[in-house]
Amino acid sequence: MKASQIELYNFRNYENEKISFGDEINIICGENGMGKTNILEAVYYFSYGRSFRSSGREIIKEGQRESRIKLDFESNERNYEGEIKFLSGKRKEIYLNEVELKKTSQLLGNFICVLFTPDEMNIIKGMPEVRRKFCDSGIMPLRPQFIKELIKYRNILNQKTALLKQRNYSTLDIWNEKLAESGSKIMMMRNSYIERVLEKAKIYQNDISGGKEDLLIEYNPSVKMGENADEIKENFFNKLEEYKEKEKENLFCMVGVHRDEIDFSINGKNAKNYASQGQIRTAILSLKSAQMEIIKEESGSYPVMLLDDILSELDKKRRDFLISQIRGKQIIITCTDIENSFKSYNSNIINIKDGKVQKKRAASPISHPD
Ligand SMILES: Nc1ncnc2c1ncn2[C@@H]1O[C@H](COP(=O)(O)OP(=O)(O)OP(=O)(O)O)[C@@H](O)[C@H]1O
Ligand SMILES: [Mg+2]
């Protein structure tokens, strides 16, 4: 998976820019507020059809009516051209090789990237929904039916919640049946994904920590797992039955995959409460690296790595590990100070000044640490 060029029209603080990427390390360098993260945001759009920033800031350049981004990329030896148009009222149109996609979900899986930002620490430290999002966004590009199931589940949940709020219970059993049917499929996919991530992340955590840290990731669903889909569905429905009266009292859905937890522990202790900053950073690196390997196994090629402001956060040991992961992958990284980061690497350097892009290529040779 390689991004070769992105074009930005009226996207955030860019008016009209074309940026070419090299096959290996691309460094977007500039002072604060110059538009470095905006470029990563644009690239990320072609993976997930949405932004990774939770802020409500507008995508369309201030004072403009429309925005457009275009990405040329290569996936499994085929060339693609993706285009996203942002129109007023948060509407957007997505094109792949000039064909308009009916649904954002059709974009997933064509161009896959994995994002590393300091915010990712929240996968361990934050609320359960951040952990569910980590898991779900890992499955999405690999299993198109997963996002369809999530949307379906969300719709059923909304309908059921509306009925509870109206105190209208006549069709509650039907909605519970539907929730159990859809929810059990989501549980199966989450469970097997977490098992795969654990298998790999455990090895990375062990390596980075010099054999000192044993990482465990446990899927703790709101409903008891079962051996097969039918058994999970039955457990799901039974738990909904059990909570029926409580849900009527509380007017919301208390059981389901929207309440699942994913627990991380290091050396047997809950990571959220006990792990040090360094141990959490190691775990995040291990998780992301595991995700990349799974993508490679499933899709045949590595995803593009997007690193936003991450190097300054890592000590030498973790930085070396990250750099050792780069081999054979494309990486797009932002930093404010090139001198202190990838000095000795042959990189495509993209300098940004006053919201404009100027490119320069570093002369120094590649030197991967062994
Ligand atoms: N819709 C918009 N129209 C015009 N400018 C915008 C828009 N949205 C964001 N910006 C501008 O983009 C700039 C921020 O870009 P970005 O977050 O990419 O900066 P950065 O280089 O990553 O900074 P830092 O190093 O602090 O992370 C800000 O100057 C902001 O005002
Ligand atoms: Mg930034």
Short mmCIF file of C-alpha atoms and ligand atoms in Angstrom, two decimals:
data_model
loop_
_atom_site.label_atom_id
_atom_site.label_comp_id
_atom_site.label_asym_id
_atom_site.label_seq_id
_atom_site.Cartn_x
_atom_site.Cartn_y
_atom_site.Cartn_z
CA MET A 1 0.00 0.00 0.00
CA LYS A 2 1.56 3.28 -1.09
CA ALA A 3 0.25 6.82 -1.37
CA SER A 4 1.97 8.55 -4.27
CA GLN A 5 0.39 11.98 -4.35
CA ILE A 6 -2.27 14.02 -2.60
CA GLU A 7 -3.97 17.13 -3.92
CA LEU A 8 -5.74 19.54 -1.60
CA TYR A 9 -8.20 22.19 -2.75
CA ASN A 10 -9.64 24.52 -0.14
CA PHE A 11 -8.94 21.86 2.47
CA ARG A 12 -8.43 23.46 5.91
CA ASN A 13 -5.62 26.03 5.50
CA TYR A 14 -4.63 24.79 2.01
CA GLU A 15 -5.82 26.58 -1.07
CA ASN A 16 -4.40 24.44 -3.85
CA GLU A 17 -1.47 22.14 -3.10
CA LYS A 18 -0.09 18.99 -4.65
CA ILE A 19 2.20 16.85 -2.50
CA SER A 20 4.18 13.86 -3.77
CA PHE A 21 5.20 11.09 -1.41
CA GLY A 22 8.26 8.87 -1.58
CA ASP A 23 8.03 5.10 -1.13
CA GLU A 24 9.69 5.06 2.27
CA ILE A 25 10.00 7.86 4.81
CA ASN A 26 8.17 11.13 4.22
CA ILE A 27 8.71 13.87 6.76
CA ILE A 28 6.31 16.77 6.95
CA CYS A 29 8.21 19.46 8.72
CA GLY A 30 7.08 22.87 9.90
CA GLU A 31 6.33 25.08 12.85
CA ASN A 32 3.19 24.75 14.93
CA GLY A 33 -0.06 25.59 13.20
CA MET A 34 1.40 25.38 9.67
CA GLY A 35 -0.88 22.57 8.47
CA LYS A 36 1.13 19.36 9.06
CA THR A 37 -1.65 17.39 10.74
CA ASN A 38 -4.06 18.65 8.08
CA ILE A 39 -2.12 16.64 5.47
CA LEU A 40 -2.30 13.45 7.56
CA GLU A 41 -5.99 14.13 8.09
CA ALA A 42 -6.53 14.32 4.32
CA VAL A 43 -4.63 11.06 3.71
CA TYR A 44 -6.54 9.32 6.54
CA TYR A 45 -9.84 10.30 4.92
CA PHE A 46 -9.16 7.80 2.13
CA SER A 47 -8.91 4.95 4.63
CA TYR A 48 -11.92 5.57 6.82
CA GLY A 49 -14.00 8.21 5.03
CA ARG A 50 -13.84 10.39 8.11
CA SER A 51 -11.45 12.51 10.15
CA PHE A 52 -9.46 11.23 13.11
CA ARG A 53 -9.93 14.56 14.83
CA SER A 54 -12.87 14.74 17.12
CA SER A 55 -13.01 18.53 16.94
CA GLY A 56 -15.91 20.11 15.09
CA ARG A 57 -13.63 22.36 13.07
CA GLU A 58 -14.69 22.75 9.50
CA ILE A 59 -12.83 20.94 6.75
CA ILE A 60 -13.69 23.52 4.08
CA LYS A 61 -11.25 26.42 4.00
CA GLU A 62 -12.66 29.47 5.71
CA GLY A 63 -14.54 31.69 3.29
CA GLN A 64 -14.91 28.92 0.65
CA ARG A 65 -17.98 26.86 -0.28
CA GLU A 66 -16.45 23.56 -1.32
CA SER A 67 -13.36 21.51 -0.75
CA ARG A 68 -11.79 18.60 -2.61
CA ILE A 69 -9.00 16.14 -1.90
CA LYS A 70 -7.53 13.62 -4.29
CA LEU A 71 -5.22 10.72 -3.49
CA ASP A 72 -3.28 8.65 -6.00
CA PHE A 73 -2.37 5.36 -4.40
CA GLU A 74 -1.20 1.87 -5.19
CA SER A 75 -2.71 -1.20 -3.61
CA ASN A 76 -1.80 -4.79 -4.54
CA GLU A 77 0.00 -3.58 -7.65
CA ARG A 78 -3.00 -1.66 -8.95
CA ASN A 79 -3.20 2.10 -9.20
CA TYR A 80 -6.16 3.98 -7.82
CA GLU A 81 -7.35 7.53 -7.76
CA GLY A 82 -9.60 8.50 -4.87
CA GLU A 83 -11.43 11.77 -4.64
CA ILE A 84 -13.54 13.25 -1.86
CA LYS A 85 -15.61 16.38 -2.29
CA PHE A 86 -16.76 18.22 0.81
CA LEU A 87 -19.90 20.20 0.15
CA SER A 88 -21.82 22.58 2.37
CA GLY A 89 -23.91 21.13 5.19
CA LYS A 90 -21.38 18.39 5.95
CA ARG A 91 -22.32 16.55 2.73
CA LYS A 92 -19.59 14.71 0.92
CA GLU A 93 -19.15 12.75 -2.28
CA ILE A 94 -16.59 9.98 -2.63
CA TYR A 95 -15.16 8.72 -5.93
CA LEU A 96 -12.85 5.82 -6.63
CA ASN A 97 -11.35 5.76 -10.13
CA GLU A 98 -13.97 8.34 -11.11
CA VAL A 99 -16.90 6.16 -10.03
CA GLU A 100 -19.02 7.67 -7.26
CA LEU A 101 -19.43 5.39 -4.24
CA LYS A 102 -22.95 5.09 -2.87
CA LYS A 103 -21.77 4.52 0.67
CA THR A 104 -18.69 5.57 2.63
CA SER A 105 -18.29 1.92 3.67
CA GLN A 106 -17.40 1.05 0.04
CA LEU A 107 -14.22 3.08 0.43
CA LEU A 108 -12.92 0.94 3.29
CA GLY A 109 -10.25 -1.64 2.57
CA ASN A 110 -8.94 -0.03 -0.63
CA PHE A 111 -6.35 2.20 0.98
CA ILE A 112 -5.41 1.27 4.52
CA CYS A 113 -3.38 3.37 6.91
CA VAL A 114 -2.56 3.05 10.58
CA LEU A 115 -2.35 6.22 12.63
CA PHE A 116 0.00 6.87 15.57
CA THR A 117 -0.61 10.02 17.61
CA PRO A 118 0.04 10.91 21.25
CA ASP A 119 -3.77 10.75 21.73
CA GLU A 120 -3.55 7.02 21.16
CA MET A 121 -2.47 6.67 24.82
CA ASN A 122 -6.20 6.98 25.46
CA ILE A 123 -6.71 3.50 24.08
CA ILE A 124 -5.47 2.39 27.48
CA LYS A 125 -6.09 5.41 29.66
CA GLY A 126 -9.39 6.63 28.23
CA MET A 127 -13.02 5.57 28.33
CA PRO A 128 -14.20 2.12 27.12
CA GLU A 129 -15.52 3.64 23.88
CA VAL A 130 -11.94 4.54 22.84
CA ARG A 131 -10.97 0.87 23.22
CA ARG A 132 -14.02 -0.27 21.25
CA LYS A 133 -13.12 2.24 18.54
CA PHE A 134 -9.55 0.91 18.42
CA CYS A 135 -10.87 -2.61 17.95
CA ASP A 136 -13.61 -1.68 15.46
CA SER A 137 -11.41 0.56 13.32
CA GLY A 138 -8.94 -2.34 13.10
CA ILE A 139 -11.64 -4.72 11.83
CA MET A 140 -13.37 -2.27 9.47
CA PRO A 141 -10.89 -2.16 6.58
CA LEU A 142 -10.59 -5.94 6.65
CA ARG A 143 -14.26 -6.96 6.96
CA PRO A 144 -16.69 -4.83 4.94
CA GLN A 145 -19.64 -6.61 6.55
CA PHE A 146 -18.47 -5.46 9.99
CA ILE A 147 -19.24 -1.79 9.39
CA LYS A 148 -22.62 -2.73 7.92
CA GLU A 149 -23.36 -4.73 11.05
CA LEU A 150 -22.27 -1.84 13.31
CA ILE A 151 -24.57 0.57 11.45
CA LYS A 152 -27.42 -1.95 11.62
CA TYR A 153 -26.84 -2.48 15.35
CA ARG A 154 -26.75 1.29 15.98
CA ASN A 155 -30.07 1.73 14.16
CA ILE A 156 -31.75 -1.06 16.13
CA LEU A 157 -30.35 0.40 19.36
CA ASN A 158 -31.69 3.87 18.50
CA GLN A 159 -35.15 2.47 17.72
CA LYS A 160 -35.22 0.51 20.95
CA THR A 161 -34.04 3.51 22.99
CA ALA A 162 -36.77 5.68 21.44
CA LEU A 163 -39.40 3.09 22.42
CA LEU A 164 -38.08 2.88 25.98
CA LYS A 165 -38.22 6.67 26.28
CA GLN A 166 -41.82 6.67 25.00
CA ARG A 167 -42.63 3.84 27.44
CA ASN A 168 -43.96 1.90 24.47
CA TYR A 169 -43.15 -1.76 25.17
CA SER A 170 -45.39 -3.54 22.65
CA THR A 171 -42.57 -4.42 20.23
CA LEU A 172 -39.69 -4.57 22.72
CA ASP A 173 -39.20 -8.34 22.30
CA ILE A 174 -38.85 -7.95 18.55
CA TRP A 175 -36.19 -5.27 18.96
CA ASN A 176 -34.38 -7.40 21.55
CA GLU A 177 -34.34 -10.31 19.12
CA LYS A 178 -32.89 -8.05 16.42
CA LEU A 179 -30.28 -6.65 18.84
CA ALA A 180 -29.22 -10.17 19.85
CA GLU A 181 -28.96 -11.25 16.20
CA SER A 182 -26.80 -8.30 15.15
CA GLY A 183 -24.89 -7.93 18.44
CA SER A 184 -23.81 -11.57 18.48
CA LYS A 185 -22.18 -11.16 15.04
CA ILE A 186 -20.28 -8.08 16.25
CA MET A 187 -19.13 -9.99 19.34
CA MET A 188 -17.78 -12.86 17.27
CA MET A 189 -15.76 -10.49 15.08
CA ARG A 190 -14.46 -8.43 18.00
CA ASN A 191 -13.47 -11.56 19.91
CA SER A 192 -11.46 -13.10 17.10
CA TYR A 193 -9.81 -9.77 16.25
CA ILE A 194 -8.71 -9.18 19.86
CA GLU A 195 -7.29 -12.72 20.01
CA ARG A 196 -5.23 -12.05 16.88
CA VAL A 197 -3.98 -8.67 18.12
CA LEU A 198 -3.00 -10.20 21.46
CA GLU A 199 -1.05 -13.01 19.89
CA LYS A 200 1.22 -10.54 18.08
CA ALA A 201 1.22 -7.53 20.47
CA LYS A 202 2.34 -9.77 23.34
CA ILE A 203 5.52 -10.63 21.45
CA TYR A 204 6.28 -6.98 20.63
CA GLN A 205 5.72 -5.85 24.23
CA ASN A 206 8.01 -8.60 25.41
CA ASP A 207 10.71 -7.62 22.89
CA ILE A 208 10.64 -3.87 23.56
CA SER A 209 10.71 -4.37 27.31
CA GLY A 210 13.58 -6.86 27.16
CA GLY A 211 11.35 -9.67 28.39
CA LYS A 212 10.09 -7.75 31.42
CA GLU A 213 6.52 -6.99 30.39
CA ASP A 214 3.77 -9.47 29.74
CA LEU A 215 0.84 -7.86 27.93
CA LEU A 216 -2.65 -9.31 28.10
CA ILE A 217 -5.70 -8.05 26.22
CA GLU A 218 -9.08 -9.42 27.20
CA TYR A 219 -12.36 -8.93 25.46
CA ASN A 220 -14.99 -8.49 28.17
CA PRO A 221 -18.31 -8.26 26.41
CA SER A 222 -21.46 -7.03 28.08
CA VAL A 223 -22.94 -10.44 27.27
CA LYS A 224 -21.27 -13.80 27.97
CA MET A 225 -19.40 -15.26 24.98
CA GLY A 226 -20.37 -18.65 23.65
CA GLU A 227 -18.88 -21.38 21.52
CA ASN A 228 -20.79 -20.41 18.38
CA ALA A 229 -23.08 -17.73 16.92
CA ASP A 230 -26.28 -19.44 18.10
CA GLU A 231 -25.03 -19.79 21.64
CA ILE A 232 -23.93 -16.12 21.79
CA LYS A 233 -27.25 -14.99 20.37
CA GLU A 234 -29.09 -17.01 23.00
CA ASN A 235 -26.92 -15.57 25.80
CA PHE A 236 -27.55 -12.09 24.38
CA PHE A 237 -31.31 -12.49 24.28
CA ASN A 238 -31.43 -14.04 27.75
CA LYS A 239 -29.44 -11.15 29.24
CA LEU A 240 -31.78 -8.66 27.55
CA GLU A 241 -34.70 -10.55 29.10
CA GLU A 242 -33.00 -10.41 32.49
CA TYR A 243 -32.57 -6.61 32.22
CA LYS A 244 -35.97 -5.87 30.70
CA GLU A 245 -37.55 -4.41 33.84
CA LYS A 246 -34.41 -2.44 34.76
CA GLU A 247 -34.29 -0.99 31.24
CA LYS A 248 -37.93 0.08 31.52
CA GLU A 249 -37.07 1.88 34.77
CA ASN A 250 -33.89 3.52 33.44
CA LEU A 251 -35.20 4.27 29.91
CA PHE A 252 -32.02 3.17 28.12
CA CYS A 253 -30.44 -0.02 26.76
CA MET A 254 -28.23 -1.43 29.49
CA VAL A 255 -27.02 -4.54 27.67
CA GLY A 256 -25.20 -4.94 24.39
CA VAL A 257 -22.02 -4.45 22.40
CA HIS A 258 -22.25 -0.68 22.92
CA ARG A 259 -21.21 -1.50 26.51
CA ASP A 260 -18.41 -3.98 25.77
CA GLU A 261 -15.04 -3.52 27.47
CA ILE A 262 -11.55 -4.46 26.34
CA ASP A 263 -9.16 -4.80 29.24
CA PHE A 264 -5.41 -4.39 29.02
CA SER A 265 -3.09 -5.63 31.69
CA ILE A 266 0.67 -5.71 32.06
CA ASN A 267 2.24 -8.33 34.31
CA GLY A 268 -1.20 -9.19 35.62
CA LYS A 269 -2.13 -5.66 36.66
CA ASN A 270 -4.78 -3.53 35.01
CA ALA A 271 -2.86 -1.19 32.68
CA LYS A 272 -5.31 1.69 32.99
CA ASN A 273 -4.74 1.95 36.73
CA TYR A 274 -1.22 0.63 37.19
CA ALA A 275 0.90 0.96 34.06
CA SER A 276 3.55 3.68 33.75
CA GLN A 277 3.56 6.15 30.84
CA GLY A 278 6.45 4.23 29.26
CA GLN A 279 4.70 0.88 29.59
CA ILE A 280 1.57 2.36 28.00
CA ARG A 281 3.61 3.80 25.11
CA THR A 282 5.17 0.37 24.60
CA ALA A 283 1.72 -1.21 24.60
CA ILE A 284 0.42 1.28 22.02
CA LEU A 285 3.42 0.63 19.76
CA SER A 286 2.87 -3.10 20.19
CA LEU A 287 -0.84 -2.83 19.40
CA LYS A 288 -0.32 -0.72 16.28
CA SER A 289 2.46 -2.98 15.05
CA ALA A 290 0.20 -5.98 15.58
CA GLN A 291 -2.54 -4.23 13.61
CA MET A 292 -0.14 -3.61 10.74
CA GLU A 293 0.90 -7.27 10.64
CA ILE A 294 -2.73 -8.40 10.60
CA ILE A 295 -3.47 -6.01 7.72
CA LYS A 296 -0.48 -7.43 5.84
CA GLU A 297 -1.70 -11.00 6.42
CA GLU A 298 -5.21 -10.20 5.28
CA SER A 299 -4.68 -7.75 2.44
CA GLY A 300 -1.27 -8.84 1.15
CA SER A 301 0.45 -5.51 1.82
CA TYR A 302 1.41 -3.32 4.73
CA PRO A 303 -0.69 -0.25 5.49
CA VAL A 304 0.77 3.25 5.27
CA MET A 305 1.97 4.46 8.68
CA LEU A 306 0.89 7.96 9.65
CA LEU A 307 2.82 9.38 12.61
CA ASP A 308 1.69 12.67 14.06
CA ASP A 309 4.06 14.29 16.59
CA ILE A 310 5.02 10.89 17.91
CA LEU A 311 8.82 10.82 17.83
CA SER A 312 9.36 13.48 20.46
CA GLU A 313 7.24 11.35 22.79
CA LEU A 314 9.43 8.27 22.54
CA ASP A 315 12.73 7.42 24.18
CA LYS A 316 15.57 5.94 22.14
CA LYS A 317 14.64 2.31 22.74
CA ARG A 318 11.05 2.76 21.57
CA ARG A 319 12.07 5.06 18.74
CA ASP A 320 14.51 2.42 17.47
CA PHE A 321 11.77 -0.18 17.65
CA LEU A 322 9.45 2.04 15.65
CA ILE A 323 12.12 2.72 13.07
CA SER A 324 12.82 -1.02 12.79
CA GLN A 325 9.15 -1.42 11.89
CA ILE A 326 9.47 0.89 8.90
CA ARG A 327 11.23 -1.56 6.61
CA GLY A 328 9.08 -2.30 3.57
CA LYS A 329 6.43 0.22 4.56
CA GLN A 330 5.60 3.75 3.63
CA ILE A 331 5.59 6.23 6.46
CA ILE A 332 4.34 9.80 6.62
CA ILE A 333 5.49 11.58 9.71
CA THR A 334 5.11 15.09 11.07
CA CYS A 335 7.64 16.95 13.17
CA THR A 336 8.57 20.48 14.09
CA ASP A 337 12.30 19.86 14.26
CA ILE A 338 13.89 17.71 11.58
CA GLU A 339 17.35 17.97 13.16
CA ASN A 340 16.38 15.93 16.17
CA SER A 341 14.47 13.17 14.49
CA PHE A 342 15.40 11.55 11.19
CA LYS A 343 18.73 13.23 10.59
CA SER A 344 20.43 10.12 9.21
CA TYR A 345 17.63 8.80 7.03
CA ASN A 346 17.08 9.15 3.34
CA SER A 347 13.74 10.83 3.43
CA ASN A 348 11.38 12.81 1.31
CA ILE A 349 11.16 16.04 3.24
CA ILE A 350 8.09 18.19 2.85
CA ASN A 351 8.66 21.60 4.34
CA ILE A 352 5.68 23.72 5.16
CA LYS A 353 5.91 27.42 5.73
CA ASP A 354 3.05 29.86 6.10
CA GLY A 355 0.58 27.20 4.97
CA LYS A 356 2.45 26.51 1.71
CA VAL A 357 4.42 23.42 0.81
CA GLN A 358 8.00 23.40 -0.44
CA LYS A 359 9.78 20.09 -1.04
CA LYS A 360 13.39 19.16 -0.56
CA ARG A 361 15.14 15.79 -0.67
CA ALA A 362 17.73 14.91 1.93
CA ALA A 363 21.06 13.71 0.57
CA SER A 364 22.02 11.38 3.41
CA PRO A 365 21.89 7.58 2.96
CA ILE A 366 19.46 5.14 4.55
CA SER A 367 20.78 3.65 7.78
CA HIS A 368 18.37 1.35 9.56
CA PRO A 369 19.38 0.32 13.06
CA ASP A 370 19.85 -3.45 13.29
N1 LIG B 1 -11.32 25.39 7.69
C1 LIG B 1 -10.16 26.02 7.85
N2 LIG B 1 -9.87 27.11 7.11
C2 LIG B 1 -8.69 27.75 7.24
N3 LIG B 1 -7.73 27.38 8.09
C3 LIG B 1 -7.96 26.30 8.85
C4 LIG B 1 -9.18 25.56 8.77
N4 LIG B 1 -9.13 24.52 9.65
C5 LIG B 1 -7.93 24.63 10.26
N5 LIG B 1 -7.22 25.67 9.80
C6 LIG B 1 -5.88 26.12 10.18
O1 LIG B 1 -4.96 25.06 10.04
C7 LIG B 1 -3.89 25.27 10.96
C8 LIG B 1 -3.63 24.04 11.81
O2 LIG B 1 -3.20 23.03 11.02
P1 LIG B 1 -2.56 21.74 11.67
O3 LIG B 1 -3.34 21.26 12.82
O4 LIG B 1 -2.35 20.82 10.55
O5 LIG B 1 -1.19 22.35 12.19
P2 LIG B 1 0.13 21.58 12.59
O6 LIG B 1 1.19 22.02 11.64
O7 LIG B 1 -0.13 20.14 12.71
O8 LIG B 1 0.41 22.22 14.00
P3 LIG B 1 1.05 21.58 15.34
O9 LIG B 1 2.51 21.48 15.12
O10 LIG B 1 0.73 22.57 16.39
O11 LIG B 1 0.38 20.27 15.55
C9 LIG B 1 -4.30 26.35 11.91
O12 LIG B 1 -3.59 27.52 11.57
C10 LIG B 1 -5.78 26.49 11.65
O13 LIG B 1 -6.24 27.78 11.87
MG MG B 2 -0.28 18.91 14.33
#
